[in-house]
Amino acid sequence: MKPTRLRVILDFSGFESDPEKIASLIGVEPDYITRKGAATRFTESAKVNSWSIKTQERPCDNLDELIDELLVRLSPNWNAVVEQARDSQVEMLCEIW
């Protein structure tokens, strides 16, 4: 059985700088940011800074296509992405419905 809907998320977390600065460094606006100490939809006080981009949720049976979509968005400034990854925990998540 194939998944009904997929979405891929790339998340940088645990870095010390302002999450807004990452957007200017990498050249991509985030879909979601969290500032350490700020209230979020999950907690009253976030423990770490985070910066995330994601694909749109959609019917898809090709996960590689969604991963490629995220990486293409980051490719123009790949060196900045690698540099930020050195100061962050980086996770790629796949949501399946």
PDB file of C-alpha atoms in Angstrom:
ATOM      1  CA  MET A   1       0.000   0.000   0.000  1.00  0.00           C
ATOM      2  CA  LYS A   2       1.398   3.406  -0.963  1.00  0.00           C
ATOM      3  CA  PRO A   3       1.225   6.376   1.425  1.00  0.00           C
ATOM      4  CA  THR A   4      -1.677   8.702   0.898  1.00  0.00           C
ATOM      5  CA  ARG A   5       0.225  11.930   1.520  1.00  0.00           C
ATOM      6  CA  LEU A   6       3.850  12.877   2.186  1.00  0.00           C
ATOM      7  CA  ARG A   7       5.789  15.899   3.415  1.00  0.00           C
ATOM      8  CA  VAL A   8       9.544  16.269   4.036  1.00  0.00           C
ATOM      9  CA  ILE A   9      11.018  18.634   6.627  1.00  0.00           C
ATOM     10  CA  LEU A  10      14.633  19.731   7.065  1.00  0.00           C
ATOM     11  CA  ASP A  11      15.337  21.077  10.549  1.00  0.00           C
ATOM     12  CA  PHE A  12      18.411  22.806  11.994  1.00  0.00           C
ATOM     13  CA  SER A  13      18.358  23.101  15.801  1.00  0.00           C
ATOM     14  CA  GLY A  14      20.578  23.757  18.796  1.00  0.00           C
ATOM     15  CA  PHE A  15      22.547  26.657  17.331  1.00  0.00           C
ATOM     16  CA  GLU A  16      23.202  29.843  19.317  1.00  0.00           C
ATOM     17  CA  SER A  17      22.570  32.545  16.686  1.00  0.00           C
ATOM     18  CA  ASP A  18      19.214  34.176  15.961  1.00  0.00           C
ATOM     19  CA  PRO A  19      17.142  31.914  13.661  1.00  0.00           C
ATOM     20  CA  GLU A  20      16.411  34.918  11.409  1.00  0.00           C
ATOM     21  CA  LYS A  21      20.140  35.206  10.629  1.00  0.00           C
ATOM     22  CA  ILE A  22      20.132  31.706   9.170  1.00  0.00           C
ATOM     23  CA  ALA A  23      17.652  32.784   6.500  1.00  0.00           C
ATOM     24  CA  SER A  24      20.016  35.517   5.337  1.00  0.00           C
ATOM     25  CA  LEU A  25      23.034  33.205   5.522  1.00  0.00           C
ATOM     26  CA  ILE A  26      21.443  30.352   3.578  1.00  0.00           C
ATOM     27  CA  GLY A  27      19.288  32.541   1.350  1.00  0.00           C
ATOM     28  CA  VAL A  28      16.048  30.665   2.057  1.00  0.00           C
ATOM     29  CA  GLU A  29      13.144  31.862   4.183  1.00  0.00           C
ATOM     30  CA  PRO A  30      12.139  29.291   6.811  1.00  0.00           C
ATOM     31  CA  ASP A  31       8.698  27.772   7.062  1.00  0.00           C
ATOM     32  CA  TYR A  32       9.064  27.690  10.852  1.00  0.00           C
ATOM     33  CA  ILE A  33      11.482  29.051  13.454  1.00  0.00           C
ATOM     34  CA  THR A  34      11.718  28.670  17.209  1.00  0.00           C
ATOM     35  CA  ARG A  35      13.659  30.946  19.519  1.00  0.00           C
ATOM     36  CA  LYS A  36      15.146  29.485  22.685  1.00  0.00           C
ATOM     37  CA  GLY A  37      12.953  30.471  25.633  1.00  0.00           C
ATOM     38  CA  ALA A  38       9.938  31.437  23.488  1.00  0.00           C
ATOM     39  CA  ALA A  39       6.538  29.797  23.757  1.00  0.00           C
ATOM     40  CA  THR A  40       5.641  27.396  20.935  1.00  0.00           C
ATOM     41  CA  ARG A  41       2.571  25.374  20.071  1.00  0.00           C
ATOM     42  CA  PHE A  42       4.160  22.444  21.965  1.00  0.00           C
ATOM     43  CA  THR A  43       5.769  24.059  25.009  1.00  0.00           C
ATOM     44  CA  GLU A  44       5.793  27.205  27.115  1.00  0.00           C
ATOM     45  CA  SER A  45       9.548  27.673  26.673  1.00  0.00           C
ATOM     46  CA  ALA A  46      11.570  26.223  23.782  1.00  0.00           C
ATOM     47  CA  LYS A  47      14.839  24.654  24.901  1.00  0.00           C
ATOM     48  CA  VAL A  48      16.744  25.404  21.674  1.00  0.00           C
ATOM     49  CA  ASN A  49      16.681  27.632  18.601  1.00  0.00           C
ATOM     50  CA  SER A  50      15.452  25.963  15.424  1.00  0.00           C
ATOM     51  CA  TRP A  51      14.985  26.769  11.740  1.00  0.00           C
ATOM     52  CA  SER A  52      12.954  24.541   9.374  1.00  0.00           C
ATOM     53  CA  ILE A  53      11.885  24.310   5.765  1.00  0.00           C
ATOM     54  CA  LYS A  54       9.394  21.822   4.390  1.00  0.00           C
ATOM     55  CA  THR A  55       7.717  20.657   1.232  1.00  0.00           C
ATOM     56  CA  GLN A  56       4.008  21.034   0.783  1.00  0.00           C
ATOM     57  CA  GLU A  57       1.932  18.101   2.017  1.00  0.00           C
ATOM     58  CA  ARG A  58       0.710  16.261  -1.076  1.00  0.00           C
ATOM     59  CA  PRO A  59      -0.130  12.902  -2.575  1.00  0.00           C
ATOM     60  CA  CYS A  60       3.138  11.372  -3.692  1.00  0.00           C
ATOM     61  CA  ASP A  61       4.592   7.905  -4.007  1.00  0.00           C
ATOM     62  CA  ASN A  62       8.160   9.121  -4.635  1.00  0.00           C
ATOM     63  CA  LEU A  63       9.949  10.218  -1.461  1.00  0.00           C
ATOM     64  CA  ASP A  64      13.131  10.981  -3.440  1.00  0.00           C
ATOM     65  CA  GLU A  65      11.219  13.637  -5.387  1.00  0.00           C
ATOM     66  CA  LEU A  66      10.325  15.501  -2.185  1.00  0.00           C
ATOM     67  CA  ILE A  67      13.855  15.253  -0.775  1.00  0.00           C
ATOM     68  CA  ASP A  68      15.247  16.597  -4.055  1.00  0.00           C
ATOM     69  CA  GLU A  69      12.766  19.487  -3.883  1.00  0.00           C
ATOM     70  CA  LEU A  70      14.199  20.576  -0.513  1.00  0.00           C
ATOM     71  CA  LEU A  71      17.809  20.164  -1.557  1.00  0.00           C
ATOM     72  CA  VAL A  72      17.289  22.168  -4.750  1.00  0.00           C
ATOM     73  CA  ARG A  73      16.011  25.074  -2.629  1.00  0.00           C
ATOM     74  CA  LEU A  74      19.257  24.964  -0.628  1.00  0.00           C
ATOM     75  CA  SER A  75      21.708  24.288  -3.456  1.00  0.00           C
ATOM     76  CA  PRO A  76      22.452  27.911  -4.492  1.00  0.00           C
ATOM     77  CA  ASN A  77      24.145  28.504  -1.109  1.00  0.00           C
ATOM     78  CA  TRP A  78      25.244  24.955  -0.285  1.00  0.00           C
ATOM     79  CA  ASN A  79      28.497  26.066   1.389  1.00  0.00           C
ATOM     80  CA  ALA A  80      26.492  28.200   3.851  1.00  0.00           C
ATOM     81  CA  VAL A  81      24.215  25.207   4.559  1.00  0.00           C
ATOM     82  CA  VAL A  82      27.241  23.025   5.345  1.00  0.00           C
ATOM     83  CA  GLU A  83      28.707  25.744   7.576  1.00  0.00           C
ATOM     84  CA  GLN A  84      25.440  26.081   9.515  1.00  0.00           C
ATOM     85  CA  ALA A  85      25.220  22.296   9.865  1.00  0.00           C
ATOM     86  CA  ARG A  86      28.524  22.343  11.758  1.00  0.00           C
ATOM     87  CA  ASP A  87      26.883  24.430  14.502  1.00  0.00           C
ATOM     88  CA  SER A  88      23.520  22.619  14.504  1.00  0.00           C
ATOM     89  CA  GLN A  89      21.794  19.322  14.875  1.00  0.00           C
ATOM     90  CA  VAL A  90      20.301  18.632  11.435  1.00  0.00           C
ATOM     91  CA  GLU A  91      17.395  16.274  10.850  1.00  0.00           C
ATOM     92  CA  MET A  92      15.408  15.382   7.762  1.00  0.00           C
ATOM     93  CA  LEU A  93      11.948  14.110   8.641  1.00  0.00           C
ATOM     94  CA  CYS A  94       9.314  12.440   6.521  1.00  0.00           C
ATOM     95  CA  GLU A  95       5.652  12.694   7.509  1.00  0.00           C
ATOM     96  CA  ILE A  96       3.328  10.105   6.054  1.00  0.00           C
ATOM     97  CA  TRP A  97      -0.484  10.196   6.239  1.00  0.00           C
TER      98      TRP A  97
END
